[in-house]
Amino acid sequence: MKKVTETLKKLIDDYGIEILQKEQRLSAMISDLFADDKKNKKLLLLSIKEKVPQQMAALERNANLELGINAIKSHLLDDGILNENAVNQIISYWRNVINLDVLFNNELANEDVKKTFYSISSIETKNYEIFKLNTIKTKDRSIKSKNEDIIPLKYDNVMPFCEGLAPVILFHKCGFIDINGREIVQTKYESFKPFSEGLAVVKLNNKYGYINKNGKELIPIKFDIAYPFRSGLAPVKLNNKTIYIDRDGHEVIHSKYDSHSAFSEHLIGVSLNNKWGFMDAQGREVISPRYESGRGRSFHEGLAAVSIDGKWGFINPQGKDVIQRKYNEVQSFSEGLAGASIDGMWGYINSEGKQVIPFKYSNVKSFRGELAQVELNGKWGYINPHGIEVVPIKYDKVNVFSDGLAKVTLNDKSGFVDKLGNEVIPLANIYLDSFKEGFAVIGDYISEFLLIDLNKYFPKQSQMKFGYIDKKGWKVIPYKFDEANNFYDGVAIIKLDGKFGLIQKSYRCGRYSV
């Protein structure tokens, strides 16, 4: 591990943290650097494909580091992309490499600082410099509220709500609270996975089991490894054997396979000797393991992506080839279309394998809500299913739409566009999160000035505070929190003066229409 970490650190030292955003170039470099280390090369390339280093770099700039890492792990594990040991190894590699010292101790950090601040003076020690902040002037409809409006929480950490409950940590033990701050599940567990289909995985005395939303241990804590439920089934390991259990804890499938993907459209992807196939909910082998490992491990809209000899196509649930294996890469079907790549260029095909959007993009994402993110000449935008550009392809980054708006970034400034491509909230040099329930978290500096350590370009004292804006760009909850999360069922988790709490939308007093 040490050798891998040192190699990655040198890569970032030489090319700057921005190399993490250049997926193709980074992949090529990793392939060269680890040409003789096939195992780690495969792990690192997969992590880049799943955007793990980019996500880790973004997490290190935020406060909810552990929550973000757990989310990345859950994505990789739930999709059956890797086993738990491989996931932990990937996270460990990038976590050791990406940290605040690395982020600020290079030329990119120097440029980032200059884009965010402009110098007004130097002080005598010459080790520090005072920068004036380019703060945003927002429209203000917020009403000053007393801290009594906050429901106080006693926990060391509070994570976002899922299925009505939020995970909490106290003295390194985990539990769950409801939207009123009541502790529903006692803080006694060593770790957890979020609720899925009404049940959550918990760990106690190094064993795993399941609890319901009342905190009752519904399935005994006895397994070596346990995963979330999908379509009424969950894979678990006991005595080095994988079995599937139902919601009552009954063993319904005894598996002979090495690994499994998530249950999807009545079938489960299974691996044997590094080849993938599918079995049904009764454990019967429907499609024998003969396909190469990769993304093609689950069915979407009746088709599964599979590869042989490095070429990708699609099969139906009977194992019949429906779309010829001729693509370098493919994505799963979504809203009737799938991204596909030939000779490094991406386009979209339909379920009959016909090209419907030309292969001219350097990267594409799946369609959601009749819009898809596409990259062309290093810039991102959105197209519709007819290939018509809806949101101009001019941004450095575009996020998925949420509440009808998408966060976009250009030249380190962020704002929001609607589904017609209008910039409804202008771009500014501030922190923004996606909209949920009509509000978005916004971060800004409460002081005009910041002291920067010139040795590392590291802020000596961060003055950023967080509040909320509505879809018209009005500030509805003032910048006062050290941390803020999206609203869930009218409640948001915040941190103020080192303590967590819950606020409701009425915190802004709600005396005007949004």
Short mmCIF file of C-alpha atoms in Angstrom, two decimals:
data_model
loop_
_atom_site.label_atom_id
_atom_site.label_comp_id
_atom_site.label_asym_id
_atom_site.label_seq_id
_atom_site.Cartn_x
_atom_site.Cartn_y
_atom_site.Cartn_z
CA MET A 1 0.00 0.00 0.00
CA LYS A 2 2.83 2.38 0.82
CA LYS A 3 4.27 2.14 -2.68
CA VAL A 4 0.88 2.78 -4.28
CA THR A 5 0.27 5.80 -2.02
CA GLU A 6 3.69 7.27 -2.73
CA THR A 7 3.17 6.88 -6.49
CA LEU A 8 -0.23 8.59 -6.36
CA LYS A 9 1.09 11.40 -4.17
CA LYS A 10 3.92 12.06 -6.60
CA LEU A 11 1.41 12.12 -9.45
CA ILE A 12 -0.61 14.83 -7.72
CA ASP A 13 2.51 16.73 -6.68
CA ASP A 14 3.71 16.76 -10.30
CA TYR A 15 0.43 17.58 -12.04
CA GLY A 16 -1.66 19.23 -9.34
CA ILE A 17 -4.97 18.24 -7.82
CA GLU A 18 -6.75 19.26 -11.03
CA ILE A 19 -5.53 16.05 -12.66
CA LEU A 20 -8.32 14.28 -10.75
CA GLN A 21 -10.89 16.07 -12.89
CA LYS A 22 -9.30 14.87 -16.15
CA GLU A 23 -10.59 11.32 -16.19
CA GLN A 24 -9.11 10.11 -19.47
CA ARG A 25 -5.66 11.58 -18.82
CA LEU A 26 -5.62 10.28 -15.25
CA SER A 27 -6.60 6.79 -16.43
CA ALA A 28 -3.80 6.80 -19.00
CA MET A 29 -1.26 7.84 -16.37
CA ILE A 30 -2.44 5.17 -13.93
CA SER A 31 -2.19 2.55 -16.68
CA ASP A 32 1.42 3.54 -17.32
CA LEU A 33 2.46 3.91 -13.69
CA PHE A 34 0.97 0.56 -12.62
CA ALA A 35 1.61 -1.41 -15.80
CA ASP A 36 3.40 -4.13 -13.80
CA ASP A 37 0.90 -4.13 -10.94
CA LYS A 38 -2.25 -5.43 -12.61
CA LYS A 39 -4.28 -5.85 -9.43
CA ASN A 40 -3.86 -2.28 -8.20
CA LYS A 41 -4.10 -0.89 -11.72
CA LYS A 42 -7.49 -2.55 -12.12
CA LEU A 43 -8.71 -1.19 -8.76
CA LEU A 44 -7.49 2.34 -9.45
CA LEU A 45 -8.91 2.46 -12.97
CA LEU A 46 -12.28 1.27 -11.71
CA SER A 47 -12.17 3.89 -8.95
CA ILE A 48 -11.54 6.60 -11.56
CA LYS A 49 -14.40 5.31 -13.70
CA GLU A 50 -16.67 5.53 -10.66
CA LYS A 51 -15.25 9.04 -9.94
CA VAL A 52 -14.02 8.06 -6.47
CA PRO A 53 -10.95 10.38 -6.42
CA GLN A 54 -13.00 13.36 -7.62
CA GLN A 55 -15.64 12.70 -4.97
CA MET A 56 -13.01 12.22 -2.27
CA ALA A 57 -11.33 15.51 -3.19
CA ALA A 58 -14.69 17.29 -2.94
CA LEU A 59 -15.41 15.65 0.42
CA GLU A 60 -12.15 16.88 1.92
CA ARG A 61 -13.37 20.42 1.33
CA ASN A 62 -16.54 19.76 3.32
CA ALA A 63 -17.25 18.92 6.91
CA ASN A 64 -19.24 15.70 6.44
CA LEU A 65 -16.21 13.65 5.47
CA GLU A 66 -17.15 10.33 7.07
CA LEU A 67 -20.71 10.56 5.79
CA GLY A 68 -19.46 11.14 2.26
CA ILE A 69 -17.01 8.26 2.46
CA ASN A 70 -19.79 5.95 3.68
CA ALA A 71 -21.94 7.08 0.75
CA ILE A 72 -19.16 6.27 -1.74
CA LYS A 73 -18.65 2.86 -0.12
CA SER A 74 -22.37 2.11 -0.19
CA HIS A 75 -22.57 2.99 -3.89
CA LEU A 76 -19.73 0.66 -4.79
CA LEU A 77 -20.99 -2.16 -2.56
CA ASP A 78 -24.69 -1.88 -3.35
CA ASP A 79 -24.06 -1.97 -7.08
CA GLY A 80 -21.96 -5.09 -6.64
CA ILE A 81 -19.05 -3.44 -8.41
CA LEU A 82 -16.47 -4.68 -5.88
CA ASN A 83 -16.31 -6.71 -2.70
CA GLU A 84 -15.89 -5.01 0.66
CA ASN A 85 -12.13 -5.57 0.91
CA ALA A 86 -11.51 -4.03 -2.51
CA VAL A 87 -13.75 -1.05 -1.69
CA ASN A 88 -11.90 -0.40 1.57
CA GLN A 89 -8.59 -0.66 -0.26
CA ILE A 90 -9.67 1.92 -2.86
CA ILE A 91 -10.94 4.32 -0.21
CA SER A 92 -7.72 3.89 1.78
CA TYR A 93 -5.54 4.66 -1.26
CA TRP A 94 -7.28 7.91 -2.15
CA ARG A 95 -7.84 8.98 1.44
CA ASN A 96 -4.11 8.71 2.11
CA VAL A 97 -3.37 10.73 -1.00
CA ILE A 98 -6.07 13.42 -0.99
CA ASN A 99 -5.97 15.68 2.05
CA LEU A 100 -5.99 19.38 2.80
CA ASP A 101 -2.21 19.65 2.77
CA VAL A 102 -2.13 18.21 -0.75
CA LEU A 103 -5.05 20.33 -1.89
CA PHE A 104 -3.40 23.57 -0.88
CA ASN A 105 0.28 22.73 -1.32
CA ASN A 106 0.42 23.09 -5.10
CA GLU A 107 0.00 25.62 -7.88
CA LEU A 108 -3.68 24.84 -8.31
CA ALA A 109 -4.34 25.87 -4.73
CA ASN A 110 -2.40 29.06 -5.39
CA GLU A 111 -4.63 29.82 -8.37
CA ASP A 112 -7.79 28.83 -6.50
CA VAL A 113 -6.93 31.23 -3.71
CA LYS A 114 -6.35 34.04 -6.18
CA LYS A 115 -9.67 33.35 -7.89
CA THR A 116 -11.52 33.42 -4.58
CA PHE A 117 -9.64 36.25 -2.89
CA TYR A 118 -7.71 39.30 -4.06
CA SER A 119 -4.75 40.65 -2.13
CA ILE A 120 -5.01 44.01 -0.41
CA SER A 121 -1.90 43.99 1.77
CA SER A 122 1.00 41.98 3.16
CA ILE A 123 2.04 41.76 6.77
CA GLU A 124 5.49 41.99 8.26
CA THR A 125 6.28 38.29 8.78
CA LYS A 126 5.97 37.65 5.03
CA ASN A 127 4.62 34.20 5.93
CA TYR A 128 1.03 35.34 5.77
CA GLU A 129 -1.03 37.58 3.57
CA ILE A 130 -4.43 39.16 4.10
CA PHE A 131 -6.94 38.60 1.32
CA LYS A 132 -10.19 40.40 0.74
CA LEU A 133 -13.05 38.08 -0.10
CA ASN A 134 -15.16 38.30 -3.24
CA THR A 135 -18.42 37.83 -1.37
CA ILE A 136 -21.82 37.61 -3.01
CA LYS A 137 -24.60 40.11 -2.48
CA THR A 138 -27.78 38.06 -2.09
CA LYS A 139 -31.35 39.22 -1.91
CA ASP A 140 -32.39 38.90 1.72
CA ARG A 141 -35.79 37.84 2.98
CA SER A 142 -34.51 36.05 6.04
CA ILE A 143 -35.78 36.93 9.46
CA LYS A 144 -33.48 36.82 12.44
CA SER A 145 -34.43 33.91 14.65
CA LYS A 146 -33.35 32.96 18.12
CA ASN A 147 -31.33 29.83 18.77
CA GLU A 148 -34.34 28.54 20.72
CA ASP A 149 -35.86 27.76 17.32
CA ILE A 150 -33.24 25.02 16.96
CA ILE A 151 -34.00 21.55 18.34
CA PRO A 152 -30.71 20.76 20.13
CA LEU A 153 -29.02 17.40 19.61
CA LYS A 154 -26.48 15.82 21.94
CA TYR A 155 -24.60 13.80 19.33
CA ASP A 156 -21.03 13.96 18.05
CA ASN A 157 -22.25 13.60 14.48
CA VAL A 158 -25.62 13.60 12.72
CA MET A 159 -26.08 12.36 9.15
CA PRO A 160 -28.81 13.02 6.56
CA PHE A 161 -32.23 11.42 6.87
CA CYS A 162 -33.14 8.29 4.95
CA GLU A 163 -36.59 6.71 5.09
CA GLY A 164 -37.56 9.03 7.94
CA LEU A 165 -34.60 8.39 10.26
CA ALA A 166 -31.17 10.00 10.58
CA PRO A 167 -28.06 8.12 11.76
CA VAL A 168 -26.35 9.65 14.80
CA ILE A 169 -23.04 8.96 16.55
CA LEU A 170 -22.31 9.44 20.22
CA PHE A 171 -19.04 8.29 21.83
CA HIS A 172 -18.29 6.22 18.69
CA LYS A 173 -21.62 4.37 18.89
CA CYS A 174 -24.38 4.62 16.29
CA GLY A 175 -28.13 5.01 16.56
CA PHE A 176 -31.04 6.76 14.78
CA ILE A 177 -33.32 9.74 15.46
CA ASP A 178 -36.60 10.86 13.87
CA ILE A 179 -37.42 14.29 12.40
CA ASN A 180 -38.40 15.55 15.86
CA GLY A 181 -35.00 14.70 17.30
CA ARG A 182 -36.28 11.73 19.31
CA GLU A 183 -33.85 8.83 19.66
CA ILE A 184 -35.67 5.90 18.08
CA VAL A 185 -32.72 3.51 17.95
CA GLN A 186 -30.35 3.52 20.90
CA THR A 187 -26.74 4.58 20.19
CA LYS A 188 -25.10 1.23 20.86
CA TYR A 189 -24.02 -0.11 17.46
CA GLU A 190 -20.48 -0.13 16.08
CA SER A 191 -21.50 0.79 12.52
CA PHE A 192 -24.53 0.82 10.22
CA LYS A 193 -25.82 1.08 6.68
CA PRO A 194 -28.78 3.39 5.92
CA PHE A 195 -32.34 2.05 5.97
CA SER A 196 -33.48 0.27 2.83
CA GLU A 197 -36.95 -1.23 2.46
CA GLY A 198 -37.60 -0.52 6.13
CA LEU A 199 -34.56 -2.34 7.51
CA ALA A 200 -31.03 -1.18 8.35
CA VAL A 201 -27.82 -3.18 8.66
CA VAL A 202 -26.15 -2.74 12.06
CA LYS A 203 -22.94 -4.08 13.54
CA LEU A 204 -22.50 -5.21 17.15
CA ASN A 205 -19.63 -7.23 18.61
CA ASN A 206 -18.17 -7.49 15.13
CA LYS A 207 -21.28 -9.24 13.75
CA TYR A 208 -24.04 -7.91 11.49
CA GLY A 209 -27.82 -8.08 11.58
CA TYR A 210 -30.91 -5.99 10.80
CA ILE A 211 -33.16 -3.64 12.77
CA ASN A 212 -36.51 -2.14 11.87
CA LYS A 213 -37.54 1.51 12.27
CA ASN A 214 -38.62 0.88 15.86
CA GLY A 215 -35.14 -0.27 16.76
CA LYS A 216 -36.17 -3.91 17.09
CA GLU A 217 -33.47 -6.40 16.05
CA LEU A 218 -35.66 -8.12 13.49
CA ILE A 219 -32.97 -10.39 12.02
CA PRO A 220 -30.35 -11.71 14.50
CA ILE A 221 -26.93 -10.05 14.62
CA LYS A 222 -24.91 -13.10 13.66
CA PHE A 223 -23.56 -12.58 10.14
CA ASP A 224 -19.96 -11.91 9.13
CA ILE A 225 -21.09 -9.43 6.44
CA ALA A 226 -24.55 -8.11 5.57
CA TYR A 227 -25.86 -5.87 2.79
CA PRO A 228 -29.05 -3.77 2.37
CA PHE A 229 -32.29 -5.33 1.15
CA ARG A 230 -33.28 -4.98 -2.50
CA SER A 231 -36.62 -6.31 -3.75
CA GLY A 232 -37.13 -8.23 -0.53
CA LEU A 233 -33.79 -10.07 -0.52
CA ALA A 234 -30.39 -9.36 1.03
CA PRO A 235 -27.04 -11.14 0.57
CA VAL A 236 -25.17 -12.04 3.76
CA LYS A 237 -22.06 -14.03 4.58
CA LEU A 238 -21.88 -16.62 7.32
CA ASN A 239 -18.90 -18.92 7.84
CA ASN A 240 -17.44 -17.74 4.53
CA LYS A 241 -20.56 -18.78 2.61
CA THR A 242 -22.90 -16.36 0.83
CA ILE A 243 -26.62 -16.84 1.31
CA TYR A 244 -29.68 -14.74 0.55
CA ILE A 245 -32.24 -14.08 3.23
CA ASP A 246 -35.78 -12.70 3.12
CA ARG A 247 -37.21 -10.01 5.42
CA ASP A 248 -37.99 -12.65 8.06
CA GLY A 249 -34.37 -13.78 8.12
CA HIS A 250 -35.11 -17.07 6.40
CA GLU A 251 -32.43 -18.47 4.11
CA VAL A 252 -33.90 -18.63 0.62
CA ILE A 253 -30.79 -19.02 -1.56
CA HIS A 254 -27.52 -20.82 -0.86
CA SER A 255 -25.03 -19.43 -3.33
CA LYS A 256 -22.02 -21.17 -4.85
CA TYR A 257 -20.74 -17.97 -6.45
CA ASP A 258 -17.77 -15.77 -5.58
CA SER A 259 -19.64 -12.46 -5.57
CA HIS A 260 -23.03 -10.96 -6.35
CA SER A 261 -24.59 -7.74 -7.59
CA ALA A 262 -27.78 -6.11 -6.36
CA PHE A 263 -31.13 -7.79 -7.09
CA SER A 264 -32.61 -6.07 -10.15
CA GLU A 265 -35.63 -6.88 -12.32
CA HIS A 266 -36.01 -10.35 -10.77
CA LEU A 267 -32.41 -11.38 -11.45
CA ILE A 268 -29.12 -11.24 -9.55
CA GLY A 269 -25.73 -10.86 -11.20
CA VAL A 270 -23.31 -13.56 -10.00
CA SER A 271 -19.59 -14.13 -10.49
CA LEU A 272 -17.68 -17.41 -10.66
CA ASN A 273 -13.98 -17.55 -11.52
CA ASN A 274 -14.14 -13.89 -12.58
CA LYS A 275 -16.95 -14.53 -15.10
CA TRP A 276 -20.43 -13.07 -14.72
CA GLY A 277 -23.89 -14.52 -15.25
CA PHE A 278 -27.32 -14.33 -13.60
CA MET A 279 -29.54 -16.32 -11.24
CA ASP A 280 -33.18 -15.85 -10.27
CA ALA A 281 -34.77 -15.28 -6.86
CA GLN A 282 -34.92 -19.04 -6.25
CA GLY A 283 -31.18 -19.44 -6.81
CA ARG A 284 -31.54 -21.09 -10.21
CA GLU A 285 -28.81 -20.25 -12.71
CA VAL A 286 -30.60 -18.51 -15.58
CA ILE A 287 -27.58 -17.27 -17.55
CA SER A 288 -24.32 -19.14 -17.00
CA PRO A 289 -21.26 -17.08 -15.94
CA ARG A 290 -19.44 -16.42 -19.20
CA TYR A 291 -19.18 -12.65 -19.44
CA GLU A 292 -16.24 -10.47 -18.41
CA SER A 293 -16.32 -8.46 -15.20
CA GLY A 294 -17.34 -4.83 -15.48
CA ARG A 295 -20.46 -2.74 -15.15
CA GLY A 296 -22.79 -5.27 -16.75
CA ARG A 297 -24.13 -6.92 -13.62
CA SER A 298 -27.79 -5.96 -13.51
CA PHE A 299 -30.81 -5.56 -15.78
CA HIS A 300 -32.32 -2.17 -16.56
CA GLU A 301 -35.43 -1.80 -18.68
CA GLY A 302 -35.19 -5.46 -19.62
CA LEU A 303 -31.60 -5.40 -20.86
CA ALA A 304 -28.21 -6.04 -19.27
CA ALA A 305 -24.86 -4.80 -20.54
CA VAL A 306 -22.33 -7.61 -21.02
CA SER A 307 -18.87 -7.89 -22.53
CA ILE A 308 -16.69 -10.55 -24.17
CA ASP A 309 -13.17 -9.84 -25.43
CA GLY A 310 -13.51 -6.21 -24.40
CA LYS A 311 -16.58 -5.50 -26.55
CA TRP A 312 -19.92 -4.56 -25.03
CA GLY A 313 -23.50 -5.30 -26.02
CA PHE A 314 -26.82 -6.17 -24.38
CA ILE A 315 -28.72 -9.36 -23.58
CA ASN A 316 -32.33 -10.00 -22.51
CA PRO A 317 -33.34 -11.98 -19.38
CA GLN A 318 -33.23 -15.23 -21.39
CA GLY A 319 -29.57 -14.63 -22.23
CA LYS A 320 -30.23 -13.85 -25.88
CA ASP A 321 -28.03 -11.25 -27.59
CA VAL A 322 -30.29 -8.29 -28.39
CA ILE A 323 -27.70 -5.62 -29.22
CA GLN A 324 -24.47 -6.68 -30.91
CA ARG A 325 -21.28 -6.59 -28.84
CA LYS A 326 -19.32 -3.96 -30.75
CA TYR A 327 -18.96 -1.06 -28.33
CA ASN A 328 -15.88 -0.11 -26.30
CA GLU A 329 -18.09 0.92 -23.38
CA VAL A 330 -21.79 1.19 -22.64
CA GLN A 331 -24.07 2.46 -19.90
CA SER A 332 -27.29 0.94 -18.61
CA PHE A 333 -30.57 1.81 -20.29
CA SER A 334 -32.56 4.68 -18.84
CA GLU A 335 -35.71 6.17 -20.36
CA GLY A 336 -35.27 4.03 -23.45
CA LEU A 337 -31.72 5.10 -24.28
CA ALA A 338 -28.22 3.96 -23.32
CA GLY A 339 -24.92 5.74 -23.68
CA ALA A 340 -22.42 3.85 -25.86
CA SER A 341 -18.86 4.52 -26.93
CA ILE A 342 -16.96 3.71 -30.15
CA ASP A 343 -13.33 4.77 -30.60
CA GLY A 344 -13.52 7.02 -27.57
CA MET A 345 -16.59 8.99 -28.69
CA TRP A 346 -19.97 8.68 -27.00
CA GLY A 347 -23.53 8.77 -28.27
CA TYR A 348 -26.84 7.06 -27.50
CA ILE A 349 -28.58 3.95 -28.82
CA ASN A 350 -32.14 2.70 -28.37
CA SER A 351 -33.27 -0.75 -27.24
CA GLU A 352 -33.00 -2.07 -30.81
CA GLY A 353 -29.36 -1.00 -31.01
CA LYS A 354 -30.02 1.88 -33.40
CA GLN A 355 -28.02 5.08 -33.03
CA VAL A 356 -30.38 7.92 -32.11
CA ILE A 357 -27.85 10.54 -30.97
CA PRO A 358 -24.51 10.81 -32.84
CA PHE A 359 -21.24 9.53 -31.38
CA LYS A 360 -19.60 12.94 -30.94
CA TYR A 361 -19.29 13.47 -27.19
CA SER A 362 -16.27 12.81 -24.98
CA ASN A 363 -18.52 11.72 -22.08
CA VAL A 364 -22.23 11.25 -21.40
CA LYS A 365 -24.54 10.42 -18.51
CA SER A 366 -27.82 8.53 -18.37
CA PHE A 367 -31.10 10.28 -19.15
CA ARG A 368 -33.13 11.41 -16.16
CA GLY A 369 -36.33 13.37 -16.62
CA GLU A 370 -35.77 13.47 -20.41
CA LEU A 371 -32.43 15.26 -20.02
CA ALA A 372 -28.85 13.95 -20.02
CA GLN A 373 -25.50 15.52 -19.16
CA VAL A 374 -23.00 15.49 -22.02
CA GLU A 375 -19.39 16.65 -22.40
CA LEU A 376 -17.99 18.18 -25.58
CA ASN A 377 -14.56 19.79 -25.92
CA GLY A 378 -14.10 19.81 -22.16
CA LYS A 379 -17.42 21.56 -21.44
CA TRP A 380 -20.69 20.18 -20.09
CA GLY A 381 -24.37 20.82 -20.78
CA TYR A 382 -27.69 18.99 -21.22
CA ILE A 383 -29.41 17.49 -24.24
CA ASN A 384 -32.91 16.04 -24.71
CA PRO A 385 -33.72 12.59 -26.19
CA HIS A 386 -33.65 14.08 -29.70
CA GLY A 387 -30.06 15.26 -29.22
CA ILE A 388 -31.07 18.91 -29.05
CA GLU A 389 -28.92 21.05 -26.74
CA VAL A 390 -31.17 22.35 -23.99
CA VAL A 391 -28.67 23.64 -21.44
CA PRO A 392 -25.70 25.16 -23.33
CA ILE A 393 -22.58 23.00 -23.43
CA LYS A 394 -20.37 25.68 -21.92
CA TYR A 395 -19.97 24.79 -18.24
CA ASP A 396 -17.05 23.16 -16.44
CA LYS A 397 -19.51 21.01 -14.50
CA VAL A 398 -23.26 20.40 -14.43
CA ASN A 399 -25.05 18.52 -11.67
CA VAL A 400 -28.21 16.44 -11.93
CA PHE A 401 -31.53 18.27 -11.76
CA SER A 402 -33.18 18.38 -8.35
CA ASP A 403 -36.42 20.23 -7.65
CA GLY A 404 -36.38 21.38 -11.29
CA LEU A 405 -33.00 23.13 -11.06
CA ALA A 406 -29.42 22.00 -11.71
CA LYS A 407 -26.27 23.42 -10.22
CA VAL A 408 -23.75 24.51 -12.86
CA THR A 409 -20.15 25.68 -12.50
CA LEU A 410 -18.03 27.88 -14.77
CA ASN A 411 -14.64 29.38 -13.89
CA ASP A 412 -15.06 28.32 -10.24
CA LYS A 413 -18.40 30.14 -9.99
CA SER A 414 -21.64 28.25 -9.36
CA GLY A 415 -25.30 28.97 -9.94
CA PHE A 416 -28.50 27.23 -11.09
CA VAL A 417 -30.22 26.67 -14.43
CA ASP A 418 -33.73 25.51 -15.16
CA LYS A 419 -34.73 22.85 -17.69
CA LEU A 420 -34.88 25.46 -20.44
CA GLY A 421 -31.26 26.44 -19.87
CA ASN A 422 -32.03 29.77 -18.18
CA GLU A 423 -29.60 30.82 -15.44
CA VAL A 424 -32.27 31.46 -12.83
CA ILE A 425 -29.72 32.01 -10.05
CA PRO A 426 -26.60 33.81 -11.38
CA LEU A 427 -23.16 32.26 -11.07
CA ALA A 428 -21.10 33.48 -8.11
CA ASN A 429 -18.00 32.44 -6.20
CA ILE A 430 -19.83 30.75 -3.34
CA TYR A 431 -20.64 27.28 -2.02
CA LEU A 432 -23.94 25.88 -3.28
CA ASP A 433 -25.72 22.57 -2.81
CA SER A 434 -28.61 21.12 -4.81
CA PHE A 435 -32.20 22.15 -4.16
CA LYS A 436 -34.36 19.91 -1.99
CA GLU A 437 -37.88 20.79 -0.91
CA GLY A 438 -37.51 24.25 -2.41
CA PHE A 439 -34.38 25.28 -0.51
CA ALA A 440 -30.66 24.98 -1.26
CA VAL A 441 -27.74 25.25 1.13
CA ILE A 442 -25.51 28.25 0.40
CA GLY A 443 -22.17 29.09 1.98
CA ASP A 444 -20.57 32.52 2.19
CA TYR A 445 -18.00 34.39 4.24
CA ILE A 446 -19.28 36.48 7.10
CA SER A 447 -16.09 38.53 7.22
CA GLU A 448 -14.54 40.48 4.36
CA PHE A 449 -11.02 39.34 5.18
CA LEU A 450 -9.16 36.06 5.56
CA LEU A 451 -5.60 35.29 6.65
CA ILE A 452 -3.78 32.88 4.33
CA ASP A 453 -0.67 30.86 5.22
CA LEU A 454 1.52 31.45 2.18
CA ASN A 455 3.59 28.34 2.84
CA LYS A 456 0.61 26.12 2.05
CA TYR A 457 -2.06 28.57 0.92
CA PHE A 458 -4.18 27.30 3.79
CA PRO A 459 -6.78 29.53 5.49
CA LYS A 460 -5.76 30.14 9.08
CA GLN A 461 -9.32 30.83 10.12
CA SER A 462 -12.26 29.93 7.93
CA GLN A 463 -15.11 32.40 8.17
CA MET A 464 -17.56 30.54 5.93
CA LYS A 465 -21.08 30.16 7.29
CA PHE A 466 -24.04 28.39 5.76
CA GLY A 467 -27.68 29.32 5.24
CA TYR A 468 -30.44 28.69 2.71
CA ILE A 469 -31.85 30.28 -0.43
CA ASP A 470 -35.10 29.65 -2.28
CA LYS A 471 -35.56 29.06 -6.01
CA LYS A 472 -35.71 32.78 -6.72
CA GLY A 473 -32.33 33.31 -5.13
CA TRP A 474 -33.70 34.94 -2.00
CA LYS A 475 -31.79 34.23 1.19
CA VAL A 476 -34.48 32.79 3.45
CA ILE A 477 -32.38 31.50 6.33
CA PRO A 478 -29.35 33.64 7.27
CA TYR A 479 -25.70 32.59 7.05
CA LYS A 480 -25.00 31.53 10.60
CA PHE A 481 -24.41 27.77 10.68
CA ASP A 482 -21.07 25.98 10.71
CA GLU A 483 -22.67 23.12 8.76
CA ALA A 484 -26.02 22.77 7.00
CA ASN A 485 -27.76 19.90 5.18
CA ASN A 486 -30.68 19.68 2.77
CA PHE A 487 -34.21 19.65 4.13
CA TYR A 488 -35.99 16.33 4.54
CA ASP A 489 -39.72 16.30 5.37
CA GLY A 490 -39.42 19.95 6.38
CA VAL A 491 -36.44 19.39 8.72
CA ALA A 492 -32.72 20.07 8.21
CA ILE A 493 -29.66 19.05 10.22
CA ILE A 494 -27.36 21.96 11.11
CA LYS A 495 -24.31 22.58 13.27
CA LEU A 496 -23.83 25.76 15.29
CA ASP A 497 -21.12 26.57 17.83
CA GLY A 498 -19.86 23.00 17.67
CA LYS A 499 -23.24 21.41 18.38
CA PHE A 500 -25.74 19.72 16.09
CA GLY A 501 -29.41 20.58 15.90
CA LEU A 502 -32.56 20.39 13.78
CA ILE A 503 -34.34 23.34 12.22
CA GLN A 504 -37.67 23.48 10.44
CA LYS A 505 -38.60 25.71 7.52
CA SER A 506 -40.46 27.87 10.03
CA TYR A 507 -37.02 28.87 11.30
CA ARG A 508 -37.24 31.61 8.68
CA CYS A 509 -40.70 32.41 10.13
CA GLY A 510 -42.30 31.64 6.75
CA ARG A 511 -44.18 34.92 6.48
CA TYR A 512 -43.97 35.36 2.75
CA SER A 513 -44.67 33.24 -0.27
CA VAL A 514 -41.79 31.49 -1.98
#
